[in-house]
JSON list of C-alpha atoms in Angstrom, two decimals:
[
{"chain": "A", "resi": 20, "resn": "UNK", "atom": "CA", "xyz": [27.26, -0.56, -9.74]},
{"chain": "A", "resi": 21, "resn": "UNK", "atom": "CA", "xyz": [24.30, 0.76, -11.71]},
{"chain": "A", "resi": 22, "resn": "UNK", "atom": "CA", "xyz": [21.09, -1.26, -11.63]},
{"chain": "A", "resi": 23, "resn": "UNK", "atom": "CA", "xyz": [17.76, -0.92, -13.42]},
{"chain": "A", "resi": 24, "resn": "UNK", "atom": "CA", "xyz": [14.76, -1.35, -11.17]},
{"chain": "A", "resi": 25, "resn": "UNK", "atom": "CA", "xyz": [11.14, -0.36, -10.85]},
{"chain": "A", "resi": 26, "resn": "UNK", "atom": "CA", "xyz": [10.22, 1.77, -7.86]},
{"chain": "A", "resi": 27, "resn": "UNK", "atom": "CA", "xyz": [7.17, 3.02, -5.97]},
{"chain": "A", "resi": 28, "resn": "UNK", "atom": "CA", "xyz": [7.69, 6.37, -4.26]},
{"chain": "A", "resi": 29, "resn": "UNK", "atom": "CA", "xyz": [6.69, 6.29, -0.58]},
{"chain": "A", "resi": 30, "resn": "UNK", "atom": "CA", "xyz": [7.92, 9.62, 0.76]},
{"chain": "A", "resi": 31, "resn": "UNK", "atom": "CA", "xyz": [9.94, 12.61, -0.41]},
{"chain": "A", "resi": 32, "resn": "UNK", "atom": "CA", "xyz": [11.48, 15.49, 1.55]},
{"chain": "A", "resi": 33, "resn": "UNK", "atom": "CA", "xyz": [13.38, 18.55, 0.41]},
{"chain": "A", "resi": 34, "resn": "UNK", "atom": "CA", "xyz": [17.16, 18.49, 0.67]},
{"chain": "A", "resi": 35, "resn": "UNK", "atom": "CA", "xyz": [19.23, 21.62, 0.35]},
{"chain": "A", "resi": 36, "resn": "UNK", "atom": "CA", "xyz": [18.08, 24.29, -2.09]},
{"chain": "A", "resi": 37, "resn": "UNK", "atom": "CA", "xyz": [17.52, 22.17, -5.18]},
{"chain": "A", "resi": 38, "resn": "UNK", "atom": "CA", "xyz": [17.43, 18.46, -4.31]},
{"chain": "A", "resi": 39, "resn": "UNK", "atom": "CA", "xyz": [15.23, 15.86, -2.59]},
{"chain": "A", "resi": 40, "resn": "UNK", "atom": "CA", "xyz": [15.68, 12.68, -0.60]},
{"chain": "A", "resi": 41, "resn": "UNK", "atom": "CA", "xyz": [13.08, 10.14, -1.62]},
{"chain": "A", "resi": 42, "resn": "UNK", "atom": "CA", "xyz": [12.15, 6.84, 0.01]},
{"chain": "A", "resi": 43, "resn": "UNK", "atom": "CA", "xyz": [11.26, 4.26, -2.63]},
{"chain": "A", "resi": 44, "resn": "UNK", "atom": "CA", "xyz": [10.06, 0.67, -2.46]},
{"chain": "A", "resi": 45, "resn": "UNK", "atom": "CA", "xyz": [12.07, -0.95, -5.21]},
{"chain": "A", "resi": 46, "resn": "UNK", "atom": "CA", "xyz": [11.59, -4.22, -7.01]},
{"chain": "A", "resi": 47, "resn": "UNK", "atom": "CA", "xyz": [15.25, -5.20, -6.62]},
{"chain": "A", "resi": 48, "resn": "UNK", "atom": "CA", "xyz": [16.27, -3.87, -3.22]},
{"chain": "A", "resi": 49, "resn": "UNK", "atom": "CA", "xyz": [13.12, -3.28, -1.17]},
{"chain": "A", "resi": 50, "resn": "UNK", "atom": "CA", "xyz": [12.96, 0.05, 0.67]},
{"chain": "A", "resi": 51, "resn": "UNK", "atom": "CA", "xyz": [15.79, 2.42, -0.24]},
{"chain": "A", "resi": 52, "resn": "UNK", "atom": "CA", "xyz": [16.51, 6.12, 0.26]},
{"chain": "A", "resi": 53, "resn": "UNK", "atom": "CA", "xyz": [17.86, 8.09, -2.70]},
{"chain": "A", "resi": 54, "resn": "UNK", "atom": "CA", "xyz": [19.34, 11.52, -3.11]},
{"chain": "A", "resi": 55, "resn": "UNK", "atom": "CA", "xyz": [18.04, 13.10, -6.32]},
{"chain": "A", "resi": 56, "resn": "UNK", "atom": "CA", "xyz": [19.95, 16.23, -7.21]},
{"chain": "A", "resi": 57, "resn": "UNK", "atom": "CA", "xyz": [18.70, 19.34, -8.97]},
{"chain": "A", "resi": 58, "resn": "UNK", "atom": "CA", "xyz": [15.01, 18.45, -9.36]},
{"chain": "A", "resi": 59, "resn": "UNK", "atom": "CA", "xyz": [13.86, 21.62, -7.58]},
{"chain": "A", "resi": 60, "resn": "UNK", "atom": "CA", "xyz": [15.86, 24.06, -9.68]},
{"chain": "A", "resi": 61, "resn": "UNK", "atom": "CA", "xyz": [13.89, 26.76, -11.49]},
{"chain": "A", "resi": 62, "resn": "UNK", "atom": "CA", "xyz": [15.32, 26.01, -14.90]},
{"chain": "A", "resi": 63, "resn": "UNK", "atom": "CA", "xyz": [13.75, 24.70, -18.11]},
{"chain": "A", "resi": 64, "resn": "UNK", "atom": "CA", "xyz": [15.55, 21.37, -17.82]},
{"chain": "A", "resi": 65, "resn": "UNK", "atom": "CA", "xyz": [14.40, 20.85, -14.21]},
{"chain": "A", "resi": 66, "resn": "UNK", "atom": "CA", "xyz": [10.81, 22.08, -14.53]},
{"chain": "A", "resi": 67, "resn": "UNK", "atom": "CA", "xyz": [8.35, 19.41, -13.41]},
{"chain": "A", "resi": 68, "resn": "UNK", "atom": "CA", "xyz": [11.00, 16.88, -12.38]},
{"chain": "A", "resi": 69, "resn": "UNK", "atom": "CA", "xyz": [10.04, 17.04, -8.70]},
{"chain": "A", "resi": 70, "resn": "UNK", "atom": "CA", "xyz": [6.62, 15.68, -9.74]},
{"chain": "A", "resi": 71, "resn": "UNK", "atom": "CA", "xyz": [8.22, 12.32, -10.47]},
{"chain": "A", "resi": 72, "resn": "UNK", "atom": "CA", "xyz": [8.77, 11.85, -6.74]},
{"chain": "A", "resi": 73, "resn": "UNK", "atom": "CA", "xyz": [5.24, 12.33, -5.44]},
{"chain": "A", "resi": 74, "resn": "UNK", "atom": "CA", "xyz": [4.14, 9.52, -3.11]},
{"chain": "A", "resi": 75, "resn": "UNK", "atom": "CA", "xyz": [2.59, 6.64, -5.13]},
{"chain": "A", "resi": 76, "resn": "UNK", "atom": "CA", "xyz": [4.51, 7.52, -8.32]},
{"chain": "A", "resi": 77, "resn": "UNK", "atom": "CA", "xyz": [5.52, 4.43, -10.32]},
{"chain": "A", "resi": 78, "resn": "UNK", "atom": "CA", "xyz": [8.98, 4.79, -11.83]},
{"chain": "A", "resi": 79, "resn": "UNK", "atom": "CA", "xyz": [11.58, 3.02, -13.93]},
{"chain": "A", "resi": 80, "resn": "UNK", "atom": "CA", "xyz": [14.93, 3.90, -12.38]},
{"chain": "A", "resi": 81, "resn": "UNK", "atom": "CA", "xyz": [18.63, 3.48, -12.94]},
{"chain": "A", "resi": 82, "resn": "UNK", "atom": "CA", "xyz": [20.30, 3.65, -9.56]},
{"chain": "A", "resi": 83, "resn": "UNK", "atom": "CA", "xyz": [23.67, 3.34, -7.94]},
{"chain": "A", "resi": 84, "resn": "UNK", "atom": "CA", "xyz": [23.55, 0.74, -5.17]},
{"chain": "A", "resi": 85, "resn": "UNK", "atom": "CA", "xyz": [26.08, 0.19, -2.40]},
{"chain": "A", "resi": 86, "resn": "UNK", "atom": "CA", "xyz": [25.06, -2.25, 0.34]},
{"chain": "A", "resi": 87, "resn": "UNK", "atom": "CA", "xyz": [27.27, -0.40, 2.81]},
{"chain": "A", "resi": 88, "resn": "UNK", "atom": "CA", "xyz": [25.49, 2.93, 2.40]},
{"chain": "A", "resi": 89, "resn": "UNK", "atom": "CA", "xyz": [22.11, 4.03, 3.73]},
{"chain": "A", "resi": 90, "resn": "UNK", "atom": "CA", "xyz": [21.68, 6.78, 1.14]},
{"chain": "A", "resi": 91, "resn": "UNK", "atom": "CA", "xyz": [21.85, 5.78, -2.52]},
{"chain": "A", "resi": 92, "resn": "UNK", "atom": "CA", "xyz": [21.83, 7.85, -5.73]},
{"chain": "A", "resi": 93, "resn": "UNK", "atom": "CA", "xyz": [19.55, 7.92, -8.77]},
{"chain": "A", "resi": 94, "resn": "UNK", "atom": "CA", "xyz": [21.16, 8.18, -12.20]},
{"chain": "A", "resi": 95, "resn": "UNK", "atom": "CA", "xyz": [18.05, 8.20, -14.43]},
{"chain": "A", "resi": 96, "resn": "UNK", "atom": "CA", "xyz": [14.29, 8.00, -13.89]},
{"chain": "A", "resi": 97, "resn": "UNK", "atom": "CA", "xyz": [11.12, 8.00, -15.97]},
{"chain": "A", "resi": 98, "resn": "UNK", "atom": "CA", "xyz": [7.49, 7.04, -15.56]},
{"chain": "A", "resi": 99, "resn": "UNK", "atom": "CA", "xyz": [6.84, 3.32, -15.41]},
{"chain": "A", "resi": 100, "resn": "UNK", "atom": "CA", "xyz": [3.12, 4.06, -15.45]},
{"chain": "A", "resi": 101, "resn": "UNK", "atom": "CA", "xyz": [1.56, 7.47, -15.94]},
{"chain": "A", "resi": 102, "resn": "UNK", "atom": "CA", "xyz": [-1.60, 7.90, -13.90]},
{"chain": "A", "resi": 103, "resn": "UNK", "atom": "CA", "xyz": [-4.75, 9.26, -15.48]},
{"chain": "A", "resi": 104, "resn": "UNK", "atom": "CA", "xyz": [-6.73, 9.78, -12.27]},
{"chain": "A", "resi": 105, "resn": "UNK", "atom": "CA", "xyz": [-4.84, 8.92, -9.07]},
{"chain": "A", "resi": 106, "resn": "UNK", "atom": "CA", "xyz": [-3.00, 12.23, -8.74]},
{"chain": "A", "resi": 107, "resn": "UNK", "atom": "CA", "xyz": [-6.00, 14.41, -9.65]},
{"chain": "A", "resi": 108, "resn": "UNK", "atom": "CA", "xyz": [-9.10, 12.61, -8.35]},
{"chain": "A", "resi": 109, "resn": "UNK", "atom": "CA", "xyz": [-9.66, 13.34, -4.63]},
{"chain": "A", "resi": 110, "resn": "UNK", "atom": "CA", "xyz": [-11.10, 9.93, -3.77]},
{"chain": "A", "resi": 111, "resn": "UNK", "atom": "CA", "xyz": [-8.53, 7.88, -5.70]},
{"chain": "A", "resi": 112, "resn": "UNK", "atom": "CA", "xyz": [-5.69, 10.02, -4.35]},
{"chain": "A", "resi": 113, "resn": "UNK", "atom": "CA", "xyz": [-6.92, 9.46, -0.77]},
{"chain": "A", "resi": 114, "resn": "UNK", "atom": "CA", "xyz": [-7.01, 5.70, -1.34]},
{"chain": "A", "resi": 115, "resn": "UNK", "atom": "CA", "xyz": [-3.48, 5.79, -2.79]},
{"chain": "A", "resi": 116, "resn": "UNK", "atom": "CA", "xyz": [-2.15, 7.77, 0.19]},
{"chain": "A", "resi": 117, "resn": "UNK", "atom": "CA", "xyz": [-3.74, 5.27, 2.57]},
{"chain": "A", "resi": 118, "resn": "UNK", "atom": "CA", "xyz": [-2.08, 2.39, 0.74]},
{"chain": "A", "resi": 119, "resn": "UNK", "atom": "CA", "xyz": [1.30, 4.12, 0.74]},
{"chain": "A", "resi": 120, "resn": "UNK", "atom": "CA", "xyz": [1.14, 4.93, 4.46]},
{"chain": "A", "resi": 121, "resn": "UNK", "atom": "CA", "xyz": [0.04, 1.36, 5.18]},
{"chain": "A", "resi": 122, "resn": "UNK", "atom": "CA", "xyz": [3.11, 0.07, 3.35]},
{"chain": "A", "resi": 123, "resn": "UNK", "atom": "CA", "xyz": [5.39, 2.42, 5.28]},
{"chain": "A", "resi": 124, "resn": "UNK", "atom": "CA", "xyz": [4.00, 1.27, 8.63]},
{"chain": "A", "resi": 125, "resn": "UNK", "atom": "CA", "xyz": [4.14, -2.40, 7.64]},
{"chain": "A", "resi": 126, "resn": "UNK", "atom": "CA", "xyz": [7.63, -2.78, 6.18]},
{"chain": "A", "resi": 127, "resn": "UNK", "atom": "CA", "xyz": [10.30, -2.71, 8.86]},
{"chain": "A", "resi": 128, "resn": "UNK", "atom": "CA", "xyz": [13.17, -4.23, 6.88]},
{"chain": "A", "resi": 129, "resn": "UNK", "atom": "CA", "xyz": [14.66, -3.15, 3.53]},
{"chain": "A", "resi": 130, "resn": "UNK", "atom": "CA", "xyz": [14.75, -6.62, 1.96]},
{"chain": "A", "resi": 131, "resn": "UNK", "atom": "CA", "xyz": [13.29, -7.10, -1.50]},
{"chain": "A", "resi": 132, "resn": "UNK", "atom": "CA", "xyz": [10.01, -8.96, -1.92]},
{"chain": "A", "resi": 133, "resn": "UNK", "atom": "CA", "xyz": [9.03, -9.02, -5.61]},
{"chain": "A", "resi": 134, "resn": "UNK", "atom": "CA", "xyz": [5.56, -10.48, -4.97]},
{"chain": "A", "resi": 135, "resn": "UNK", "atom": "CA", "xyz": [4.81, -7.72, -2.50]},
{"chain": "A", "resi": 136, "resn": "UNK", "atom": "CA", "xyz": [6.12, -5.14, -4.96]},
{"chain": "A", "resi": 137, "resn": "UNK", "atom": "CA", "xyz": [3.79, -6.46, -7.66]},
{"chain": "A", "resi": 138, "resn": "UNK", "atom": "CA", "xyz": [0.82, -6.37, -5.26]},
{"chain": "A", "resi": 139, "resn": "UNK", "atom": "CA", "xyz": [1.42, -2.69, -4.53]},
{"chain": "A", "resi": 140, "resn": "UNK", "atom": "CA", "xyz": [2.11, -1.82, -8.16]},
{"chain": "A", "resi": 141, "resn": "UNK", "atom": "CA", "xyz": [-0.91, -3.71, -9.50]},
{"chain": "A", "resi": 142, "resn": "UNK", "atom": "CA", "xyz": [-3.22, -2.30, -6.84]},
{"chain": "A", "resi": 143, "resn": "UNK", "atom": "CA", "xyz": [-2.23, 1.28, -7.68]},
{"chain": "A", "resi": 144, "resn": "UNK", "atom": "CA", "xyz": [-2.78, 0.66, -11.38]},
{"chain": "A", "resi": 145, "resn": "UNK", "atom": "CA", "xyz": [-6.19, -0.90, -10.73]},
{"chain": "A", "resi": 146, "resn": "UNK", "atom": "CA", "xyz": [-7.08, 2.05, -8.52]},
{"chain": "A", "resi": 147, "resn": "UNK", "atom": "CA", "xyz": [-6.30, 4.38, -11.40]},
{"chain": "A", "resi": 148, "resn": "UNK", "atom": "CA", "xyz": [-8.53, 2.45, -13.83]},
{"chain": "A", "resi": 149, "resn": "UNK", "atom": "CA", "xyz": [-11.27, 1.20, -11.49]},
{"chain": "A", "resi": 150, "resn": "UNK", "atom": "CA", "xyz": [-14.85, 2.40, -11.11]},
{"chain": "A", "resi": 151, "resn": "UNK", "atom": "CA", "xyz": [-16.32, 3.96, -7.96]},
{"chain": "A", "resi": 152, "resn": "UNK", "atom": "CA", "xyz": [-17.17, 0.65, -6.26]},
{"chain": "A", "resi": 153, "resn": "UNK", "atom": "CA", "xyz": [-13.76, -0.87, -6.93]},
{"chain": "A", "resi": 154, "resn": "UNK", "atom": "CA", "xyz": [-12.11, 2.29, -5.61]},
{"chain": "A", "resi": 155, "resn": "UNK", "atom": "CA", "xyz": [-14.12, 2.19, -2.38]},
{"chain": "A", "resi": 156, "resn": "UNK", "atom": "CA", "xyz": [-13.47, -1.52, -1.75]},
{"chain": "A", "resi": 157, "resn": "UNK", "atom": "CA", "xyz": [-9.81, -1.60, -2.79]},
{"chain": "A", "resi": 158, "resn": "UNK", "atom": "CA", "xyz": [-8.40, -0.47, 0.60]},
{"chain": "A", "resi": 159, "resn": "UNK", "atom": "CA", "xyz": [-10.07, -3.47, 2.27]},
{"chain": "A", "resi": 160, "resn": "UNK", "atom": "CA", "xyz": [-8.73, -5.88, -0.34]},
{"chain": "A", "resi": 161, "resn": "UNK", "atom": "CA", "xyz": [-5.27, -4.33, -0.20]},
{"chain": "A", "resi": 162, "resn": "UNK", "atom": "CA", "xyz": [-4.73, -4.52, 3.55]},
{"chain": "A", "resi": 163, "resn": "UNK", "atom": "CA", "xyz": [-5.78, -8.18, 3.70]},
{"chain": "A", "resi": 164, "resn": "UNK", "atom": "CA", "xyz": [-3.60, -9.19, 0.77]},
{"chain": "A", "resi": 165, "resn": "UNK", "atom": "CA", "xyz": [-0.71, -7.13, 2.16]},
{"chain": "A", "resi": 166, "resn": "UNK", "atom": "CA", "xyz": [-1.04, -9.14, 5.38]},
{"chain": "A", "resi": 167, "resn": "UNK", "atom": "CA", "xyz": [-0.94, -12.34, 3.31]},
{"chain": "A", "resi": 168, "resn": "UNK", "atom": "CA", "xyz": [2.29, -11.30, 1.58]},
{"chain": "A", "resi": 169, "resn": "UNK", "atom": "CA", "xyz": [3.81, -10.43, 4.95]},
{"chain": "A", "resi": 170, "resn": "UNK", "atom": "CA", "xyz": [3.05, -13.91, 6.28]},
{"chain": "A", "resi": 171, "resn": "UNK", "atom": "CA", "xyz": [-0.01, -13.53, 8.47]},
{"chain": "A", "resi": 172, "resn": "UNK", "atom": "CA", "xyz": [-2.94, -14.26, 6.20]},
{"chain": "A", "resi": 173, "resn": "UNK", "atom": "CA", "xyz": [-6.05, -15.09, 8.28]},
{"chain": "A", "resi": 174, "resn": "UNK", "atom": "CA", "xyz": [-6.33, -18.88, 8.34]},
{"chain": "A", "resi": 175, "resn": "UNK", "atom": "CA", "xyz": [-9.47, -20.82, 7.49]},
{"chain": "A", "resi": 176, "resn": "UNK", "atom": "CA", "xyz": [-12.65, -19.31, 6.14]},
{"chain": "A", "resi": 177, "resn": "UNK", "atom": "CA", "xyz": [-16.09, -18.23, 7.29]},
{"chain": "A", "resi": 178, "resn": "UNK", "atom": "CA", "xyz": [-18.67, -20.98, 7.75]},
{"chain": "A", "resi": 179, "resn": "UNK", "atom": "CA", "xyz": [-21.45, -22.25, 9.97]},
{"chain": "A", "resi": 180, "resn": "UNK", "atom": "CA", "xyz": [-18.95, -23.61, 12.49]},
{"chain": "A", "resi": 181, "resn": "UNK", "atom": "CA", "xyz": [-16.31, -20.89, 11.95]},
{"chain": "A", "resi": 182, "resn": "UNK", "atom": "CA", "xyz": [-18.35, -17.69, 12.08]},
{"chain": "A", "resi": 183, "resn": "UNK", "atom": "CA", "xyz": [-15.83, -15.68, 14.13]},
{"chain": "A", "resi": 184, "resn": "UNK", "atom": "CA", "xyz": [-12.51, -14.26, 12.97]},
{"chain": "A", "resi": 185, "resn": "UNK", "atom": "CA", "xyz": [-10.11, -14.01, 15.89]},
{"chain": "A", "resi": 186, "resn": "UNK", "atom": "CA", "xyz": [-7.93, -11.08, 14.84]},
{"chain": "A", "resi": 187, "resn": "UNK", "atom": "CA", "xyz": [-5.35, -11.71, 17.53]},
{"chain": "A", "resi": 188, "resn": "UNK", "atom": "CA", "xyz": [-4.77, -15.32, 16.51]},
{"chain": "A", "resi": 189, "resn": "UNK", "atom": "CA", "xyz": [-5.51, -14.72, 12.82]},
{"chain": "A", "resi": 190, "resn": "UNK", "atom": "CA", "xyz": [-7.91, -17.63, 12.41]},
{"chain": "A", "resi": 191, "resn": "UNK", "atom": "CA", "xyz": [-11.61, -18.29, 11.91]},
{"chain": "A", "resi": 192, "resn": "UNK", "atom": "CA", "xyz": [-13.05, -20.03, 14.99]},
{"chain": "A", "resi": 193, "resn": "UNK", "atom": "CA", "xyz": [-16.44, -21.15, 16.33]},
{"chain": "A", "resi": 194, "resn": "UNK", "atom": "CA", "xyz": [-16.57, -19.24, 19.63]},
{"chain": "A", "resi": 195, "resn": "UNK", "atom": "CA", "xyz": [-16.03, -15.66, 20.69]},
{"chain": "A", "resi": 196, "resn": "UNK", "atom": "CA", "xyz": [-12.52, -15.09, 22.11]},
{"chain": "A", "resi": 197, "resn": "UNK", "atom": "CA", "xyz": [-11.89, -13.59, 25.55]},
{"chain": "A", "resi": 198, "resn": "UNK", "atom": "CA", "xyz": [-10.40, -10.43, 24.07]},
{"chain": "A", "resi": 199, "resn": "UNK", "atom": "CA", "xyz": [-12.08, -7.64, 22.02]},
{"chain": "A", "resi": 200, "resn": "UNK", "atom": "CA", "xyz": [-10.19, -8.19, 18.77]},
{"chain": "A", "resi": 201, "resn": "UNK", "atom": "CA", "xyz": [-12.55, -10.21, 16.62]},
{"chain": "A", "resi": 202, "resn": "UNK", "atom": "CA", "xyz": [-15.09, -10.00, 13.83]},
{"chain": "A", "resi": 203, "resn": "UNK", "atom": "CA", "xyz": [-18.25, -12.05, 13.70]},
{"chain": "A", "resi": 204, "resn": "UNK", "atom": "CA", "xyz": [-21.37, -12.44, 11.61]},
{"chain": "A", "resi": 205, "resn": "UNK", "atom": "CA", "xyz": [-21.51, -10.38, 8.43]},
{"chain": "A", "resi": 206, "resn": "UNK", "atom": "CA", "xyz": [-18.15, -8.66, 9.09]},
{"chain": "A", "resi": 207, "resn": "UNK", "atom": "CA", "xyz": [-16.38, -12.01, 9.35]},
{"chain": "A", "resi": 208, "resn": "UNK", "atom": "CA", "xyz": [-18.16, -13.28, 6.24]},
{"chain": "A", "resi": 209, "resn": "UNK", "atom": "CA", "xyz": [-17.22, -10.20, 4.21]},
{"chain": "A", "resi": 210, "resn": "UNK", "atom": "CA", "xyz": [-13.61, -10.55, 5.33]},
{"chain": "A", "resi": 211, "resn": "UNK", "atom": "CA", "xyz": [-13.56, -14.18, 4.19]},
{"chain": "A", "resi": 212, "resn": "UNK", "atom": "CA", "xyz": [-14.93, -13.12, 0.81]},
{"chain": "A", "resi": 213, "resn": "UNK", "atom": "CA", "xyz": [-12.29, -10.40, 0.43]},
{"chain": "A", "resi": 214, "resn": "UNK", "atom": "CA", "xyz": [-9.48, -12.80, 1.28]},
{"chain": "A", "resi": 215, "resn": "UNK", "atom": "CA", "xyz": [-10.68, -15.28, -1.34]},
{"chain": "A", "resi": 216, "resn": "UNK", "atom": "CA", "xyz": [-10.98, -12.76, -4.19]},
{"chain": "A", "resi": 217, "resn": "UNK", "atom": "CA", "xyz": [-8.57, -13.55, -7.02]},
{"chain": "A", "resi": 218, "resn": "UNK", "atom": "CA", "xyz": [-9.28, -10.68, -9.41]},
{"chain": "A", "resi": 219, "resn": "UNK", "atom": "CA", "xyz": [-9.62, -6.97, -8.81]},
{"chain": "A", "resi": 220, "resn": "UNK", "atom": "CA", "xyz": [-12.76, -6.64, -10.92]},
{"chain": "A", "resi": 221, "resn": "UNK", "atom": "CA", "xyz": [-14.57, -8.87, -8.41]},
{"chain": "A", "resi": 222, "resn": "UNK", "atom": "CA", "xyz": [-14.46, -5.89, -6.04]},
{"chain": "A", "resi": 223, "resn": "UNK", "atom": "CA", "xyz": [-17.06, -4.22, -8.29]},
{"chain": "A", "resi": 224, "resn": "UNK", "atom": "CA", "xyz": [-19.63, -6.81, -7.21]},
{"chain": "A", "resi": 225, "resn": "UNK", "atom": "CA", "xyz": [-19.05, -6.39, -3.46]},
{"chain": "A", "resi": 226, "resn": "UNK", "atom": "CA", "xyz": [-21.70, -4.02, -2.14]},
{"chain": "A", "resi": 227, "resn": "UNK", "atom": "CA", "xyz": [-20.85, -2.43, 1.21]},
{"chain": "A", "resi": 228, "resn": "UNK", "atom": "CA", "xyz": [-22.45, 0.48, 3.03]},
{"chain": "A", "resi": 229, "resn": "UNK", "atom": "CA", "xyz": [-20.57, 3.26, 4.77]},
{"chain": "A", "resi": 230, "resn": "UNK", "atom": "CA", "xyz": [-20.78, 1.80, 8.29]},
{"chain": "A", "resi": 231, "resn": "UNK", "atom": "CA", "xyz": [-19.58, -1.65, 7.22]},
{"chain": "A", "resi": 232, "resn": "UNK", "atom": "CA", "xyz": [-16.63, -0.25, 5.32]},
{"chain": "A", "resi": 233, "resn": "UNK", "atom": "CA", "xyz": [-15.69, 2.02, 8.24]},
{"chain": "A", "resi": 234, "resn": "UNK", "atom": "CA", "xyz": [-15.89, -0.85, 10.76]},
{"chain": "A", "resi": 235, "resn": "UNK", "atom": "CA", "xyz": [-13.79, -3.15, 8.57]},
{"chain": "A", "resi": 236, "resn": "UNK", "atom": "CA", "xyz": [-11.09, -0.55, 7.96]},
{"chain": "A", "resi": 237, "resn": "UNK", "atom": "CA", "xyz": [-10.75, 0.04, 11.71]},
{"chain": "A", "resi": 238, "resn": "UNK", "atom": "CA", "xyz": [-10.66, -3.69, 12.44]},
{"chain": "A", "resi": 239, "resn": "UNK", "atom": "CA", "xyz": [-8.05, -4.30, 9.77]},
{"chain": "A", "resi": 240, "resn": "UNK", "atom": "CA", "xyz": [-5.84, -1.56, 11.23]},
{"chain": "A", "resi": 241, "resn": "UNK", "atom": "CA", "xyz": [-6.11, -3.38, 14.57]},
{"chain": "A", "resi": 242, "resn": "UNK", "atom": "CA", "xyz": [-5.22, -6.64, 12.83]},
{"chain": "A", "resi": 243, "resn": "UNK", "atom": "CA", "xyz": [-2.06, -5.14, 11.35]},
{"chain": "A", "resi": 244, "resn": "UNK", "atom": "CA", "xyz": [-1.10, -3.58, 14.69]},
{"chain": "A", "resi": 245, "resn": "UNK", "atom": "CA", "xyz": [-1.55, -6.94, 16.46]},
{"chain": "A", "resi": 246, "resn": "UNK", "atom": "CA", "xyz": [0.87, -8.64, 14.08]},
{"chain": "A", "resi": 247, "resn": "UNK", "atom": "CA", "xyz": [3.45, -5.92, 13.35]},
{"chain": "A", "resi": 248, "resn": "UNK", "atom": "CA", "xyz": [5.55, -4.48, 16.17]},
{"chain": "A", "resi": 249, "resn": "UNK", "atom": "CA", "xyz": [5.40, -0.68, 16.49]},
{"chain": "A", "resi": 250, "resn": "UNK", "atom": "CA", "xyz": [2.82, -0.45, 13.72]},
{"chain": "A", "resi": 251, "resn": "UNK", "atom": "CA", "xyz": [1.29, 2.78, 15.06]},
{"chain": "A", "resi": 252, "resn": "UNK", "atom": "CA", "xyz": [-1.82, 4.55, 13.82]},
{"chain": "A", "resi": 253, "resn": "UNK", "atom": "CA", "xyz": [-2.52, 5.54, 10.23]},
{"chain": "A", "resi": 254, "resn": "UNK", "atom": "CA", "xyz": [-3.07, 9.27, 9.81]},
{"chain": "A", "resi": 255, "resn": "UNK", "atom": "CA", "xyz": [-4.75, 8.69, 6.45]},
{"chain": "A", "resi": 256, "resn": "UNK", "atom": "CA", "xyz": [-7.42, 6.36, 7.86]},
{"chain": "A", "resi": 257, "resn": "UNK", "atom": "CA", "xyz": [-9.69, 9.12, 9.17]},
{"chain": "A", "resi": 258, "resn": "UNK", "atom": "CA", "xyz": [-9.34, 11.02, 5.90]},
{"chain": "A", "resi": 259, "resn": "UNK", "atom": "CA", "xyz": [-10.15, 7.92, 3.88]},
{"chain": "A", "resi": 260, "resn": "UNK", "atom": "CA", "xyz": [-13.21, 7.13, 5.96]},
{"chain": "A", "resi": 261, "resn": "UNK", "atom": "CA", "xyz": [-14.51, 10.65, 5.50]},
{"chain": "A", "resi": 262, "resn": "UNK", "atom": "CA", "xyz": [-13.85, 10.65, 1.76]},
{"chain": "A", "resi": 263, "resn": "UNK", "atom": "CA", "xyz": [-15.51, 7.27, 1.22]},
{"chain": "A", "resi": 264, "resn": "UNK", "atom": "CA", "xyz": [-18.59, 8.24, 3.22]}
]
C-alpha cells in the first residue's frame, strides 16, 4: 500500500550507478530504509534530486510499505520544510549533524513514536530560525528532551537538598554517589533548568560559557550511554565542541 508520511533523513548511501538507499525517521513507521531510484542520474529531470536526501532534510513522502520487507520504496517526495540556514551555516549544520547522529545512536527499534518525531522536527526548524545563543544551547536541550521521550527523563529537580544529579540512577539526590557519573553544583542546576524549559526561545536567555557547555555535552553523552545499550560514542561531539568554542 502507498502511505503519506513526513520523514527526517538520517543517513544516505549510494546504491548502484544512479540510486541511493536512505534511512529515514518517519512519522508513521519510525526508522525505515528506502531505495530511491534514479536520483543520481546526470539528466535535467534528476538534477538536484539527491539533495533531498541529505541528513537532516525534512520531507513529505509517499511511500510503499510492506511490514515483511526491510527495504521499502519511495514513490514521491518533496520538501516538508526548506531550510534557510541549516545546510549552509557551518555552526547550525554542525548542530544538526550532532542531533541526527544522536538520534541514530539512541533509536534501536523501528517503531513509530509521533511525539519523538515532532521533537526532532521542531528542534531542527528552531535551529534554522534561532539566534546564536539558541543555536549553541539547543544541543543540550535536545539531548535531555530526547531522553525524556525515550523514557528516562531525570527525576526530581535541583534544590538545596537535591543538589546532585546521579546520572546512573537518573535522579537528583542529596549526596554524592559512589561512582563517577554525576553532576553537582552549577552543572546540576543548569541541567534542571534545561529539563524544565517549555519553549525554545527560553534558550536565548540561558548564558553558558565554553567550558560549561563542553562539560555538559560530555556528561549528557555519558547519561545516554548509561541508559541505552550499545550507545557508543558520537563522532560529531568533538566537532560540535570545537565549532561552539
